[in-house]
Amino acid sequence: MSTKPHMIRKCLWPACLMGLLITGILSLDCNLLNRVTWQNLKLLSSMRNSFPKDCLRENKAFEMPQEILYSTQLLKRDIKEAFYEISLEAFDIFSQYTFQSTWKKKYLKRIQIGLDRQLQYLEQCLEEEEKENEDMKEMEEDESKYPGAMVSQLTNLELKRYFHRISSFLKDKKYSHCAWEIVRVEIRRCFYYFTALLRKK
């Protein structure tokens, strides 16, 4: 069965909207992004109580781009845009029908809905900032005035390579139970880093 991730997001939106109505979270305030992200982090942790011992020997270093974590040129908006790309890539990964019996279906549905909400808030947050900061357009038109623009492009390229390594790992391991556990922990670690990075800016 093959379903495109954007179609899954479209199907999940009614459930996500109902969740928003129930919890009363209808504001476009960027601060709500932190709440949703932490909920997803908790969910990624609760999918399994501890890392399976039989998977330790298969652990893999995916080499998350260090220039993202330590760059002094990236603006907060750049980081949010990078986090959007990460969230989208993570949604694509968790929308694959190759989980076998690694996790319960209820966890998969919850993380898909959670990531969809995270993407919605990031989209809204970036749109709000674009409306509030009209001067940003002038900066983006002239990269010489905004050195972070080129850094941002390189960052997105490195992120795509990073997630390509993750996807290749899953494929090479034939989407095994251990491969999925390793990827779950890696994406959770990536989210932690970016949440901390946004707080620093």
Short mmCIF file of C-alpha atoms in Angstrom, two decimals:
data_model
loop_
_atom_site.label_atom_id
_atom_site.label_comp_id
_atom_site.label_asym_id
_atom_site.label_seq_id
_atom_site.Cartn_x
_atom_site.Cartn_y
_atom_site.Cartn_z
CA MET A 1 0.00 0.00 0.00
CA SER A 2 1.47 3.30 -1.04
CA THR A 3 0.05 6.63 0.13
CA LYS A 4 1.77 9.96 -0.35
CA PRO A 5 2.59 11.80 2.91
CA HIS A 6 0.82 14.98 1.80
CA MET A 7 -2.37 12.97 1.29
CA ILE A 8 -1.98 11.52 4.77
CA ARG A 9 -1.61 15.05 6.16
CA LYS A 10 -4.78 16.03 4.31
CA CYS A 11 -6.66 13.09 5.82
CA LEU A 12 -5.30 13.79 9.29
CA TRP A 13 -6.30 17.44 9.24
CA PRO A 14 -9.95 16.88 10.36
CA ALA A 15 -8.73 14.88 13.36
CA CYS A 16 -6.09 17.51 14.08
CA LEU A 17 -8.68 20.30 13.82
CA MET A 18 -10.98 18.48 16.22
CA GLY A 19 -8.08 18.19 18.65
CA LEU A 20 -7.45 21.91 18.39
CA LEU A 21 -11.10 22.71 19.02
CA ILE A 22 -11.26 20.44 22.04
CA THR A 23 -8.15 21.86 23.66
CA GLY A 24 -9.01 25.42 22.70
CA ILE A 25 -5.71 26.02 20.96
CA LEU A 26 -6.76 28.29 18.13
CA SER A 27 -4.25 31.10 18.55
CA LEU A 28 -1.49 31.61 16.03
CA ASP A 29 0.88 32.55 18.84
CA CYS A 30 4.35 31.15 18.15
CA ASN A 31 4.71 30.24 21.83
CA LEU A 32 2.28 27.37 21.27
CA LEU A 33 4.90 25.76 19.05
CA ASN A 34 6.97 24.89 22.13
CA ARG A 35 4.00 23.13 23.73
CA VAL A 36 3.26 21.03 20.65
CA THR A 37 6.92 20.15 20.17
CA TRP A 38 7.29 19.01 23.77
CA GLN A 39 4.15 16.90 23.42
CA ASN A 40 5.71 15.20 20.41
CA LEU A 41 8.97 14.68 22.28
CA LYS A 42 7.09 13.02 25.13
CA LEU A 43 5.21 10.87 22.64
CA LEU A 44 8.42 9.77 20.91
CA SER A 45 9.75 8.79 24.34
CA SER A 46 6.59 6.97 25.44
CA MET A 47 6.45 4.82 22.29
CA ARG A 48 8.89 2.57 24.16
CA ASN A 49 10.00 2.67 27.81
CA SER A 50 13.63 1.84 27.09
CA PHE A 51 15.87 1.23 24.09
CA PRO A 52 15.89 -2.51 23.22
CA LYS A 53 19.14 -4.15 24.32
CA ASP A 54 19.18 -6.38 21.27
CA CYS A 55 19.44 -3.26 19.08
CA LEU A 56 22.50 -1.74 20.78
CA ARG A 57 24.96 -3.47 18.47
CA GLU A 58 23.19 -1.95 15.45
CA ASN A 59 23.36 1.63 16.67
CA LYS A 60 24.12 4.18 13.98
CA ALA A 61 25.59 7.69 13.92
CA PHE A 62 23.71 9.78 11.35
CA GLU A 63 25.90 12.87 11.80
CA MET A 64 23.41 15.65 12.36
CA PRO A 65 24.81 18.81 10.69
CA GLN A 66 26.93 20.50 13.35
CA GLU A 67 26.99 23.83 11.53
CA ILE A 68 23.30 24.19 12.34
CA LEU A 69 23.85 23.77 16.06
CA TYR A 70 26.84 26.07 16.35
CA SER A 71 26.36 28.65 13.59
CA THR A 72 26.38 32.27 14.77
CA GLN A 73 24.94 33.59 11.49
CA LEU A 74 21.59 31.83 11.57
CA LEU A 75 18.68 34.02 12.63
CA LYS A 76 15.77 32.68 14.67
CA ARG A 77 13.66 32.64 11.52
CA ASP A 78 16.33 30.51 9.77
CA ILE A 79 16.19 28.02 12.63
CA LYS A 80 12.39 27.85 12.45
CA GLU A 81 12.56 27.27 8.70
CA ALA A 82 15.12 24.51 9.25
CA PHE A 83 12.90 23.04 11.98
CA TYR A 84 10.00 23.09 9.53
CA GLU A 85 12.07 21.03 7.06
CA ILE A 86 12.99 18.62 9.87
CA SER A 87 9.36 18.26 10.94
CA LEU A 88 8.28 17.63 7.34
CA GLU A 89 10.97 15.00 6.83
CA ALA A 90 10.02 13.35 10.14
CA PHE A 91 6.36 13.32 9.12
CA ASP A 92 7.28 11.64 5.83
CA ILE A 93 9.29 8.98 7.68
CA PHE A 94 6.55 8.21 10.20
CA SER A 95 3.95 8.03 7.40
CA GLN A 96 5.57 4.99 5.79
CA TYR A 97 3.68 1.71 5.89
CA THR A 98 6.76 -0.31 6.81
CA PHE A 99 6.51 -0.42 10.61
CA GLN A 100 5.40 -4.05 10.88
CA SER A 101 4.73 -4.55 14.61
CA THR A 102 7.38 -2.14 15.91
CA TRP A 103 4.85 0.15 17.60
CA LYS A 104 1.13 0.10 18.28
CA LYS A 105 -1.04 1.76 15.66
CA LYS A 106 -2.38 4.24 18.21
CA TYR A 107 1.14 5.63 18.74
CA LEU A 108 1.71 5.99 15.02
CA LYS A 109 -1.57 7.84 14.55
CA ARG A 110 -0.79 10.13 17.50
CA ILE A 111 2.70 10.99 16.28
CA GLN A 112 1.38 11.63 12.75
CA ILE A 113 -1.30 13.99 14.13
CA GLY A 114 1.26 15.58 16.48
CA LEU A 115 3.74 16.24 13.68
CA ASP A 116 0.98 17.61 11.47
CA ARG A 117 0.06 20.08 14.24
CA GLN A 118 3.72 20.98 14.63
CA LEU A 119 3.93 21.74 10.91
CA GLN A 120 0.73 23.80 11.08
CA TYR A 121 2.08 25.93 13.92
CA LEU A 122 5.41 26.41 12.21
CA GLU A 123 3.66 27.51 9.02
CA GLN A 124 1.47 29.94 10.96
CA CYS A 125 4.39 31.22 13.00
CA LEU A 126 6.50 31.92 9.92
CA GLU A 127 3.57 33.63 8.21
CA GLU A 128 3.02 35.84 11.26
CA GLU A 129 6.65 36.85 11.37
CA GLU A 130 6.64 37.64 7.66
CA LYS A 131 3.68 39.98 8.11
CA GLU A 132 5.19 41.65 11.17
CA ASN A 133 8.65 42.13 9.71
CA GLU A 134 8.28 43.85 6.36
CA ASP A 135 11.94 44.86 6.51
CA MET A 136 12.90 41.20 6.19
CA LYS A 137 11.92 41.25 2.51
CA GLU A 138 14.52 43.88 1.78
CA MET A 139 17.14 41.83 3.58
CA GLU A 140 16.26 38.71 1.61
CA GLU A 141 16.52 40.58 -1.69
CA ASP A 142 20.16 41.42 -1.01
CA GLU A 143 22.15 38.45 0.31
CA SER A 144 25.20 40.66 0.76
CA LYS A 145 23.31 42.48 3.51
CA TYR A 146 22.11 39.23 4.99
CA PRO A 147 24.97 36.68 5.19
CA GLY A 148 22.70 34.20 6.93
CA ALA A 149 20.68 33.70 3.73
CA MET A 150 23.44 31.67 2.09
CA VAL A 151 24.04 29.81 5.36
CA SER A 152 20.31 28.98 5.47
CA GLN A 153 20.43 27.48 1.96
CA LEU A 154 23.42 25.35 2.90
CA THR A 155 21.64 24.32 6.10
CA ASN A 156 18.60 23.03 4.19
CA LEU A 157 20.90 21.10 1.85
CA GLU A 158 22.70 19.49 4.80
CA LEU A 159 19.37 18.61 6.42
CA LYS A 160 18.20 16.84 3.28
CA ARG A 161 21.44 14.85 3.23
CA TYR A 162 20.99 14.03 6.92
CA PHE A 163 17.49 12.64 6.39
CA HIS A 164 18.61 10.86 3.24
CA ARG A 165 21.10 8.98 5.44
CA ILE A 166 18.28 8.08 7.81
CA SER A 167 16.02 6.87 4.99
CA SER A 168 18.87 4.89 3.41
CA PHE A 169 19.60 3.26 6.77
CA LEU A 170 15.99 2.12 7.10
CA LYS A 171 16.02 0.75 3.57
CA ASP A 172 19.37 -1.02 4.00
CA LYS A 173 18.10 -2.62 7.22
CA LYS A 174 14.89 -3.64 5.44
CA TYR A 175 12.83 -1.52 7.86
CA SER A 176 13.61 -3.85 10.74
CA HIS A 177 12.38 -3.41 14.29
CA CYS A 178 15.81 -2.21 15.47
CA ALA A 179 16.19 0.18 12.55
CA TRP A 180 12.92 1.89 13.44
CA GLU A 181 13.91 2.14 17.11
CA ILE A 182 17.24 3.74 16.19
CA VAL A 183 15.49 6.22 13.91
CA ARG A 184 12.90 7.06 16.57
CA VAL A 185 15.66 7.91 19.06
CA GLU A 186 17.56 9.93 16.44
CA ILE A 187 14.56 12.07 15.49
CA ARG A 188 13.77 12.64 19.16
CA ARG A 189 17.36 13.79 19.71
CA CYS A 190 17.11 16.11 16.70
CA PHE A 191 13.92 17.68 18.07
CA TYR A 192 15.58 18.22 21.46
CA TYR A 193 18.49 20.04 19.84
CA PHE A 194 16.30 22.35 17.81
CA THR A 195 14.01 23.13 20.74
CA ALA A 196 17.05 24.12 22.78
CA LEU A 197 18.46 26.11 19.85
CA LEU A 198 15.24 28.13 19.48
CA ARG A 199 15.30 28.98 23.17
CA LYS A 200 18.83 30.37 22.91
CA LYS A 201 17.99 32.77 20.06
#
